[in-house]
């Protein structure tokens, strides 16, 4: 099922999003904290679709038990989806840190290409080259970076990423969508708060048209906007999504080729109006019974 064909309703939430993107709504962060099965992921994918149709940069990162990136990997993912050409400094530094050629191998070691794309800098040695600290990868030393070295790497990459993200948002609407925030790793949630959300709160006039949408269940280490008085002017918080209207549920079933009697539909609507996951499951069951 495609979002474009089957997406229904959620007008109130999309209205908030559209007002944020257009600049009519001064708040820059939309925090959706709702129960599972209520359509958070479906809504964010509709936001991706609308952003694409309008032609402005949008990146969706979907945290899950199988995908829990650290801060640097998340920045890399967002930069790639927003357009690496807009993050040239970040990408250059990231490439230097992750893709420097290893030293020659001993004769006793079989040749072969080493993939450093997910390197966590084990065995990194710091060298000062042209006034900039670079990390020379030494695969034979097997020394993890010190805490200070790891912090310096993250700080340099974060500074470049945030600077270029701010510049991109100065040109026009830019959207970051973070789904499954209940699965976000603790260190990544901390990075997101310290390096981005706090900056957006403390320097609101410099972020122009950047919109950040966080969606997830009310659990896990997701960023918390406390005390609320400090965030009221920049965060729009939703603790539930609006119910589907009766006609939208009926339209969904009819688009799927299902026409229910009035009594059947009344029961289905009570079950589905707040949980679109139920709506999709019922359609699947009913269509399966016809085969």
PDB file of C-alpha atoms in Angstrom, residues 93-204:
ATOM      1  CA  UNK A  93      36.076  15.502   7.727  1.00  0.00           C
ATOM      2  CA  UNK A  94      34.087  12.289   8.076  1.00  0.00           C
ATOM      3  CA  UNK A  95      35.921  10.784   5.107  1.00  0.00           C
ATOM      4  CA  UNK A  96      39.279  11.753   6.597  1.00  0.00           C
ATOM      5  CA  UNK A  97      38.424  10.114   9.885  1.00  0.00           C
ATOM      6  CA  UNK A  98      36.969   6.942   8.406  1.00  0.00           C
ATOM      7  CA  UNK A  99      38.659   6.279   5.085  1.00  0.00           C
ATOM      8  CA  UNK A 100      42.356   7.018   5.491  1.00  0.00           C
ATOM      9  CA  UNK A 101      44.438   4.242   3.967  1.00  0.00           C
ATOM     10  CA  UNK A 102      45.896   1.797   6.504  1.00  0.00           C
ATOM     11  CA  UNK A 103      49.682   1.379   6.747  1.00  0.00           C
ATOM     12  CA  UNK A 104      51.369  -1.389   4.718  1.00  0.00           C
ATOM     13  CA  UNK A 105      50.584  -4.868   5.964  1.00  0.00           C
ATOM     14  CA  UNK A 106      53.291  -7.230   7.193  1.00  0.00           C
ATOM     15  CA  UNK A 107      54.342  -9.859   4.658  1.00  0.00           C
ATOM     16  CA  UNK A 108      52.816 -12.530   6.866  1.00  0.00           C
ATOM     17  CA  UNK A 109      49.370 -10.965   6.686  1.00  0.00           C
ATOM     18  CA  UNK A 110      47.228 -11.854   3.654  1.00  0.00           C
ATOM     19  CA  UNK A 111      46.328  -8.929   1.394  1.00  0.00           C
ATOM     20  CA  UNK A 112      42.793  -7.693   1.123  1.00  0.00           C
ATOM     21  CA  UNK A 113      40.727  -4.559   1.234  1.00  0.00           C
ATOM     22  CA  UNK A 114      39.769  -3.287   4.669  1.00  0.00           C
ATOM     23  CA  UNK A 115      36.307  -1.781   5.080  1.00  0.00           C
ATOM     24  CA  UNK A 116      36.482   1.154   7.480  1.00  0.00           C
ATOM     25  CA  UNK A 117      32.977   2.451   6.790  1.00  0.00           C
ATOM     26  CA  UNK A 118      31.797   1.523  10.274  1.00  0.00           C
ATOM     27  CA  UNK A 119      35.103   2.090  12.029  1.00  0.00           C
ATOM     28  CA  UNK A 120      34.873   3.255  15.596  1.00  0.00           C
ATOM     29  CA  UNK A 121      38.482   4.495  15.468  1.00  0.00           C
ATOM     30  CA  UNK A 122      40.058   1.522  17.213  1.00  0.00           C
ATOM     31  CA  UNK A 123      43.777   1.879  16.811  1.00  0.00           C
ATOM     32  CA  UNK A 124      43.583   5.565  15.887  1.00  0.00           C
ATOM     33  CA  UNK A 125      46.628   7.766  16.360  1.00  0.00           C
ATOM     34  CA  UNK A 126      46.331  11.542  16.397  1.00  0.00           C
ATOM     35  CA  UNK A 127      48.561  13.506  14.039  1.00  0.00           C
ATOM     36  CA  UNK A 128      48.567  17.263  13.589  1.00  0.00           C
ATOM     37  CA  UNK A 129      48.491  18.018   9.869  1.00  0.00           C
ATOM     38  CA  UNK A 130      48.253  21.613   8.662  1.00  0.00           C
ATOM     39  CA  UNK A 131      46.874  22.712  11.997  1.00  0.00           C
ATOM     40  CA  UNK A 132      44.101  20.105  12.100  1.00  0.00           C
ATOM     41  CA  UNK A 133      44.031  16.920  14.131  1.00  0.00           C
ATOM     42  CA  UNK A 134      43.585  13.922  11.869  1.00  0.00           C
ATOM     43  CA  UNK A 135      43.288  10.324  12.920  1.00  0.00           C
ATOM     44  CA  UNK A 136      45.792   7.987  11.331  1.00  0.00           C
ATOM     45  CA  UNK A 137      44.285   4.506  11.333  1.00  0.00           C
ATOM     46  CA  UNK A 138      46.757   1.905  12.547  1.00  0.00           C
ATOM     47  CA  UNK A 139      45.086  -1.489  12.281  1.00  0.00           C
ATOM     48  CA  UNK A 140      47.996  -3.255  13.952  1.00  0.00           C
ATOM     49  CA  UNK A 141      47.984  -1.237  17.125  1.00  0.00           C
ATOM     50  CA  UNK A 142      44.427  -2.162  18.212  1.00  0.00           C
ATOM     51  CA  UNK A 143      44.242   0.722  20.637  1.00  0.00           C
ATOM     52  CA  UNK A 144      40.807   2.251  21.109  1.00  0.00           C
ATOM     53  CA  UNK A 145      40.726   6.046  21.195  1.00  0.00           C
ATOM     54  CA  UNK A 146      40.866   7.707  24.537  1.00  0.00           C
ATOM     55  CA  UNK A 147      37.740   9.407  25.812  1.00  0.00           C
ATOM     56  CA  UNK A 148      39.277  12.773  24.960  1.00  0.00           C
ATOM     57  CA  UNK A 149      40.068  11.678  21.392  1.00  0.00           C
ATOM     58  CA  UNK A 150      36.572  10.289  20.825  1.00  0.00           C
ATOM     59  CA  UNK A 151      35.015  13.454  22.211  1.00  0.00           C
ATOM     60  CA  UNK A 152      37.173  15.610  19.942  1.00  0.00           C
ATOM     61  CA  UNK A 153      36.112  13.632  16.876  1.00  0.00           C
ATOM     62  CA  UNK A 154      32.442  13.962  17.766  1.00  0.00           C
ATOM     63  CA  UNK A 155      32.793  17.658  18.570  1.00  0.00           C
ATOM     64  CA  UNK A 156      34.489  18.485  15.261  1.00  0.00           C
ATOM     65  CA  UNK A 157      32.010  16.519  13.186  1.00  0.00           C
ATOM     66  CA  UNK A 158      29.031  17.875  15.141  1.00  0.00           C
ATOM     67  CA  UNK A 159      30.198  21.461  14.682  1.00  0.00           C
ATOM     68  CA  UNK A 160      30.504  20.962  10.920  1.00  0.00           C
ATOM     69  CA  UNK A 161      27.162  19.154  10.638  1.00  0.00           C
ATOM     70  CA  UNK A 162      25.199  21.717  12.661  1.00  0.00           C
ATOM     71  CA  UNK A 163      26.819  24.656  10.864  1.00  0.00           C
ATOM     72  CA  UNK A 164      25.896  23.272   7.452  1.00  0.00           C
ATOM     73  CA  UNK A 165      22.417  22.243   8.602  1.00  0.00           C
ATOM     74  CA  UNK A 166      21.805  25.806   9.765  1.00  0.00           C
ATOM     75  CA  UNK A 167      23.029  27.144   6.412  1.00  0.00           C
ATOM     76  CA  UNK A 168      20.713  24.765   4.547  1.00  0.00           C
ATOM     77  CA  UNK A 169      17.714  25.876   6.624  1.00  0.00           C
ATOM     78  CA  UNK A 170      18.566  29.516   5.888  1.00  0.00           C
ATOM     79  CA  UNK A 171      17.871  28.820   2.204  1.00  0.00           C
ATOM     80  CA  UNK A 172      14.394  27.378   2.736  1.00  0.00           C
ATOM     81  CA  UNK A 173      12.324  24.732   4.545  1.00  0.00           C
ATOM     82  CA  UNK A 174      14.378  21.787   5.797  1.00  0.00           C
ATOM     83  CA  UNK A 175      12.807  18.843   7.616  1.00  0.00           C
ATOM     84  CA  UNK A 176      14.304  16.223   9.936  1.00  0.00           C
ATOM     85  CA  UNK A 177      11.979  13.348  10.840  1.00  0.00           C
ATOM     86  CA  UNK A 178      13.065  10.979  13.612  1.00  0.00           C
ATOM     87  CA  UNK A 179      10.789   7.968  14.056  1.00  0.00           C
ATOM     88  CA  UNK A 180      10.886   5.200  16.662  1.00  0.00           C
ATOM     89  CA  UNK A 181      12.441   7.524  19.231  1.00  0.00           C
ATOM     90  CA  UNK A 182      11.766   5.026  22.014  1.00  0.00           C
ATOM     91  CA  UNK A 183      14.613   2.992  20.461  1.00  0.00           C
ATOM     92  CA  UNK A 184      17.131   5.822  20.209  1.00  0.00           C
ATOM     93  CA  UNK A 185      20.429   4.926  21.933  1.00  0.00           C
ATOM     94  CA  UNK A 186      21.180   6.882  25.091  1.00  0.00           C
ATOM     95  CA  UNK A 187      24.342   8.465  23.676  1.00  0.00           C
ATOM     96  CA  UNK A 188      22.511   9.502  20.502  1.00  0.00           C
ATOM     97  CA  UNK A 189      19.606  10.985  22.468  1.00  0.00           C
ATOM     98  CA  UNK A 190      22.135  12.934  24.521  1.00  0.00           C
ATOM     99  CA  UNK A 191      23.898  14.158  21.363  1.00  0.00           C
ATOM    100  CA  UNK A 192      20.597  15.168  19.768  1.00  0.00           C
ATOM    101  CA  UNK A 193      19.615  17.179  22.824  1.00  0.00           C
ATOM    102  CA  UNK A 194      22.985  18.850  23.432  1.00  0.00           C
ATOM    103  CA  UNK A 195      24.115  19.476  19.868  1.00  0.00           C
ATOM    104  CA  UNK A 196      20.841  20.368  18.166  1.00  0.00           C
ATOM    105  CA  UNK A 197      17.669  20.744  20.236  1.00  0.00           C
ATOM    106  CA  UNK A 198      19.228  22.921  22.945  1.00  0.00           C
ATOM    107  CA  UNK A 199      20.767  25.133  20.253  1.00  0.00           C
ATOM    108  CA  UNK A 200      17.389  25.498  18.573  1.00  0.00           C
ATOM    109  CA  UNK A 201      15.875  26.476  21.910  1.00  0.00           C
ATOM    110  CA  UNK A 202      18.597  28.909  22.956  1.00  0.00           C
ATOM    111  CA  UNK A 203      19.124  30.591  19.561  1.00  0.00           C
ATOM    112  CA  UNK A 204      15.650  30.406  17.993  1.00  0.00           C
TER     113      UNK A 204
END
